[in-house]
Coordinates of C-alpha atoms and ligand atoms in Angstrom, one line a residue:
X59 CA 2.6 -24.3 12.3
X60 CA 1.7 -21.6 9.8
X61 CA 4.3 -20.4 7.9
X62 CA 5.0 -16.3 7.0
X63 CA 2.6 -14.6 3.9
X64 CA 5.7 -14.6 1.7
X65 CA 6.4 -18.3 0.8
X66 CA 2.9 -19.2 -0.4
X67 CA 0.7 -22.0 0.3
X68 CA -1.8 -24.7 -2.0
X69 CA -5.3 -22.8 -1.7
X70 CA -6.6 -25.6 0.4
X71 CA -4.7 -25.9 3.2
X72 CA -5.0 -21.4 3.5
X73 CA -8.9 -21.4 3.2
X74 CA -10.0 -23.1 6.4
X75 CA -8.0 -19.8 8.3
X76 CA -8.5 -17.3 5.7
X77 CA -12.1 -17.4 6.3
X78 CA -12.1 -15.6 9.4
X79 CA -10.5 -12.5 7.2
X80 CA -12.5 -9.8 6.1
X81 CA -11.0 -7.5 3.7
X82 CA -12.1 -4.6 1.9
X83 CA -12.0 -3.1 -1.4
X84 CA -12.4 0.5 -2.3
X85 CA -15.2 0.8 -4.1
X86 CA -15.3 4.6 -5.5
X87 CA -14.4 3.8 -9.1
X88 CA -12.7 1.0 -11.3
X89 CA -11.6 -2.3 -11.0
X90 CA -13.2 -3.2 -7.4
X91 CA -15.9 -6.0 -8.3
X92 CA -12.8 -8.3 -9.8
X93 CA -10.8 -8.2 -7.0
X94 CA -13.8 -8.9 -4.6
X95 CA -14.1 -12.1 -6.7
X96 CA -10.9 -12.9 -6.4
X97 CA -10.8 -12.6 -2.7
X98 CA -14.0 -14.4 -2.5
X99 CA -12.5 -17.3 -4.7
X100 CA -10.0 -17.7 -1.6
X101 CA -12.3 -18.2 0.6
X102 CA -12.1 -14.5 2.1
X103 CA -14.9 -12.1 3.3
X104 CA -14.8 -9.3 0.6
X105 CA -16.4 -5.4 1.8
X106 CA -17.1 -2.8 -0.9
X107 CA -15.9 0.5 1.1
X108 CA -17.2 3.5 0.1
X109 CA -17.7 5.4 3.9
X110 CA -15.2 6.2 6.1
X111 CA -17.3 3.9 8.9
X112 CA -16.8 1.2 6.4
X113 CA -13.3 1.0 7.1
X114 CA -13.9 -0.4 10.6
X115 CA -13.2 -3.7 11.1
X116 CA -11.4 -4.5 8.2
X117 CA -8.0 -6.7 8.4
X118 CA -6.9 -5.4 5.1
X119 CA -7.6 -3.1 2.5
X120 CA -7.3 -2.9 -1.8
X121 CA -7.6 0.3 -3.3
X122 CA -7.7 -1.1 -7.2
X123 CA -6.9 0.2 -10.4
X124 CA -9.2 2.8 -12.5
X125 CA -8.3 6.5 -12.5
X126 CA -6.3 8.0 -9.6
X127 CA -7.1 11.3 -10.2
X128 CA -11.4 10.8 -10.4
X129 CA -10.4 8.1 -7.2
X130 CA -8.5 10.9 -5.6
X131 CA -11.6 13.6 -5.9
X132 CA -14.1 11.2 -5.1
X133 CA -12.3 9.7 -2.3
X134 CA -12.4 13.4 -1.0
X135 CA -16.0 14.6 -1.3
X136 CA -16.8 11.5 0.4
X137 CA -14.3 12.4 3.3
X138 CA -12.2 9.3 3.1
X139 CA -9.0 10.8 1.9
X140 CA -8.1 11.3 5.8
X141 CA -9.3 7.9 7.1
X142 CA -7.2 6.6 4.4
X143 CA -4.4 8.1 5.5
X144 CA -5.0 7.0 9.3
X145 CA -5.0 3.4 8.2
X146 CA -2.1 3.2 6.7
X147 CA -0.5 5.2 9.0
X148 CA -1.5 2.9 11.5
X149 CA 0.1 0.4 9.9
X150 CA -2.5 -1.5 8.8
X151 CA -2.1 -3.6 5.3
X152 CA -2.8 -2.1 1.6
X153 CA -2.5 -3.1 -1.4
X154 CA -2.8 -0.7 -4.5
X155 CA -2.9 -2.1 -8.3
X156 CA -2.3 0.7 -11.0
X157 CA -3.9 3.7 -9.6
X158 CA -3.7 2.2 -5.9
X159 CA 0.0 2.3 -6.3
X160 CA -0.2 5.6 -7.2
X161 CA -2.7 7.0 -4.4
X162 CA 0.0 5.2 -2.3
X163 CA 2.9 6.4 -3.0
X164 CA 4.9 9.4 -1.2
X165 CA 5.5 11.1 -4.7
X166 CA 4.1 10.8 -7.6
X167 CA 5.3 12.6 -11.2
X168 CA 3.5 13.1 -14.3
X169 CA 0.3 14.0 -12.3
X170 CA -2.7 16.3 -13.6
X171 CA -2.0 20.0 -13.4
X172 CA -3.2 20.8 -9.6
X173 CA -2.0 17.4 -8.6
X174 CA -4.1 15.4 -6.6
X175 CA -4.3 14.2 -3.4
X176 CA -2.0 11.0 -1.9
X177 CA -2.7 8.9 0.9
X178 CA 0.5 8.1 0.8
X179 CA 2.8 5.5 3.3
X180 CA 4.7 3.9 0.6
X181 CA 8.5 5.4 0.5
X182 CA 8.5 5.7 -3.4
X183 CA 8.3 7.7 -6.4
X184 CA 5.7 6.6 -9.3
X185 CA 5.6 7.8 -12.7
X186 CA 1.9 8.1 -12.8
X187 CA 1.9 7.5 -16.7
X188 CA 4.7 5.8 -17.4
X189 CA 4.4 4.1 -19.9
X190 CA 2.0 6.3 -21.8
X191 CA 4.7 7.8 -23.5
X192 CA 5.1 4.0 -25.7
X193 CA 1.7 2.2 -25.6
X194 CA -1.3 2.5 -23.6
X195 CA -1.8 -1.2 -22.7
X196 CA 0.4 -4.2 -23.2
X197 CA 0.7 -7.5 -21.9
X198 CA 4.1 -9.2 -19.9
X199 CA 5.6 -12.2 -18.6
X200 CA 6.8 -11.1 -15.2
X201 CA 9.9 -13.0 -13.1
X202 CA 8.7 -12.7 -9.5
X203 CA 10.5 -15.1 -7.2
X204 CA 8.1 -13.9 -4.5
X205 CA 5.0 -15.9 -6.3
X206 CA 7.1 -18.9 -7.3
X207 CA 8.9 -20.0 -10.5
X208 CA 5.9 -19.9 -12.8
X209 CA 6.4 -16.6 -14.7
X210 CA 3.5 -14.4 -14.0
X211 CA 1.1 -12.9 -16.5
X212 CA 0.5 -8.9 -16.4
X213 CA -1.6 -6.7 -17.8
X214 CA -0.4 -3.4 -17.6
X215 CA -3.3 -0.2 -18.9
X216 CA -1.9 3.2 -18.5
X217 CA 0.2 1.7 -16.0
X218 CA 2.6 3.7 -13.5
X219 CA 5.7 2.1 -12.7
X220 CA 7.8 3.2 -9.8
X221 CA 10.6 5.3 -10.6
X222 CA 12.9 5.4 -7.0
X223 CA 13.1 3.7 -3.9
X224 CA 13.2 3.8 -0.2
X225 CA 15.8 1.9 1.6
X226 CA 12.7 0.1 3.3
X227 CA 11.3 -1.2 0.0
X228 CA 11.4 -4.1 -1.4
X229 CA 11.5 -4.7 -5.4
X230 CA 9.4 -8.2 -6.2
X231 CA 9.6 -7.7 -9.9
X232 CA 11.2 -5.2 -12.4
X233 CA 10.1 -5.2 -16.1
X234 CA 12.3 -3.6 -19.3
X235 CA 10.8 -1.0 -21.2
X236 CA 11.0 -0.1 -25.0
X237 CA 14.1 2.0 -24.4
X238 CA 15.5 -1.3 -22.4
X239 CA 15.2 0.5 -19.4
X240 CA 14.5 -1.7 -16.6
X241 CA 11.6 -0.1 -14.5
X242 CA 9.9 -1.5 -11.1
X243 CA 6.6 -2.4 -11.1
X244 CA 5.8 -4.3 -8.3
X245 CA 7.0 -3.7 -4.4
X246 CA 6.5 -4.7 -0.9
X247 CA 7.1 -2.7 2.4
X248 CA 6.0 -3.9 5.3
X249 CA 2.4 -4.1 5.6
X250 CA 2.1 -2.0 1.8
X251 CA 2.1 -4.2 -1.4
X252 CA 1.9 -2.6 -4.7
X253 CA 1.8 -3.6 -8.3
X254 CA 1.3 -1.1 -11.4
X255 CA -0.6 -3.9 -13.0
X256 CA -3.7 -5.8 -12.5
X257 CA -3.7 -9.0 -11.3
X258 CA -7.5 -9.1 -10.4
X259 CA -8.2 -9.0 -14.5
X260 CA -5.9 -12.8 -14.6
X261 CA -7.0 -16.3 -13.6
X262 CA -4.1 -16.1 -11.5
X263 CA -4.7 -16.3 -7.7
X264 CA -0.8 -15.7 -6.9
X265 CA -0.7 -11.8 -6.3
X266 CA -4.4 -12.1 -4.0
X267 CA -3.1 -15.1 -2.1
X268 CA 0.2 -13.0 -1.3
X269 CA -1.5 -10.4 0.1
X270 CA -4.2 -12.6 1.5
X271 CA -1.4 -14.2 3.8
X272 CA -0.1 -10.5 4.6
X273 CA -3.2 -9.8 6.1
X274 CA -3.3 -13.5 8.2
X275 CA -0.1 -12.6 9.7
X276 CA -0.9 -9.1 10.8
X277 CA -4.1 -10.1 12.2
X278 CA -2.7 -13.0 14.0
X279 CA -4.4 -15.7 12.1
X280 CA -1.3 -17.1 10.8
X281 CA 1.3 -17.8 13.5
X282 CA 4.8 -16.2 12.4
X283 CA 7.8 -18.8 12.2
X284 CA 10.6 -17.4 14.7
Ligands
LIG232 N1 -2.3 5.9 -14.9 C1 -3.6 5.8 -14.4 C2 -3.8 6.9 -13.3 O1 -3.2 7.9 -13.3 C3 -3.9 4.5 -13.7 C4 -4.4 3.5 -14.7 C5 -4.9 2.2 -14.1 O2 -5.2 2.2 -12.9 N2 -5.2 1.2 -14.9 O3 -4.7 6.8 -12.5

């Protein structure tokens, strides 16, 4: 029997189920032809999305890093902004890097003047620049039991990082800032992962396997351990 998404499997025994999966990526602007690789590399199906139509079908969904605002306006003139919002309302599972987190989250501070629009679903507040304020990009060793013990590589560019909390949510790795704040950077609830870095721009498979075994469970490919 096939165990749950969260305790993760070797690559080889997952690929002969995954390939059933089809998942998409949204494809508007940034980082969306890394994670299709990445996908592909585990033996998923991987779907640019850039049409509302495009969403049918899908077992799971990426929105990847880049800009959120440019996402966010694009994402509207091409009418997806409310399709967006129907799949994750529906429950379905999503996983936003960087500027995915953000169009994810419920609130967002530090946006553009005017804001932008949020699809929203996740029950937390991001700091849409976060760590702007100290250094644009950086590199981290991340503790995240979820993955395993192997500390996992980050790469965080004009990263958010998620500022409070819903009781619903769970924290899969937290990270210390320059002040020696500690900050959350990466979170699961329910169907919704999200990490303010970007694990499609590593050799590590970790983060796309996790989500790839999300996806199995909801869509019934992997049987759930009672
Ligand atoms: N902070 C950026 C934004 O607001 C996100 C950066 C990224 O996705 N690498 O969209």
């Amino acid at each position: 029997m096939w165990e749950v998404a969260s305790s993760l499997h070797p690559i080889a025994d997952e690929s002969r189920v995954m390939n059933n999966l089809t998942i998409g990526v949204l494809a508007l602007q940034g980082a969306f032809a890394e994670h299709m690789k990445m996908l592909r590399r585990l033996g998923v199906e991987a779907r640019a999305v850039r049409k509302p139509e495009e969403l049918a079908g899908l077992d799971g969904l990426i929105i990847p890093g880049g800009e959120s605002t440019t996402m966010a306006l694009v994402a509207e003139r091409w009418g997806l902004v409310q399709p967006l919002k129907a799949w994750v309302q529906a429950g379905r599972p999503t996983w936003g890097t960087c500027a995915g987190m953000i169009l994810l989250s419920d609130r967002a501070t530090g946006q553009k003047q005017g804001g932008q629009a949020l699809i929203g679903g996740l029950d937390v507040t991001v700091n849409r620049n976060y760590f702007g304020r100290q250094i644009d990009s950086f590199e981290a060793e991340l503790s995240v039991p979820a993955l395993g013990d192997a500390p996992v590589h980050a790469v965080f560019i004009r990263a958010p990082a998620v500022t409070q909390t819903g009781p619903d949510v769970d924290i899969l790795a937290d990270l210390t800032d320059s002040a020696g704040q500690s900050v959350v950077v990466a979170v699961q609830a329910g169907p919704i992962l999200a990490t303010a870095f970007h694990p499609e721009l590593t050799d590590d498979l970790r983060w796309h396997e996790l989500f790839v075994g999300m996806v199995a469970e909801r869509s019934g490919v992997v049987e759930v351990e009672e």
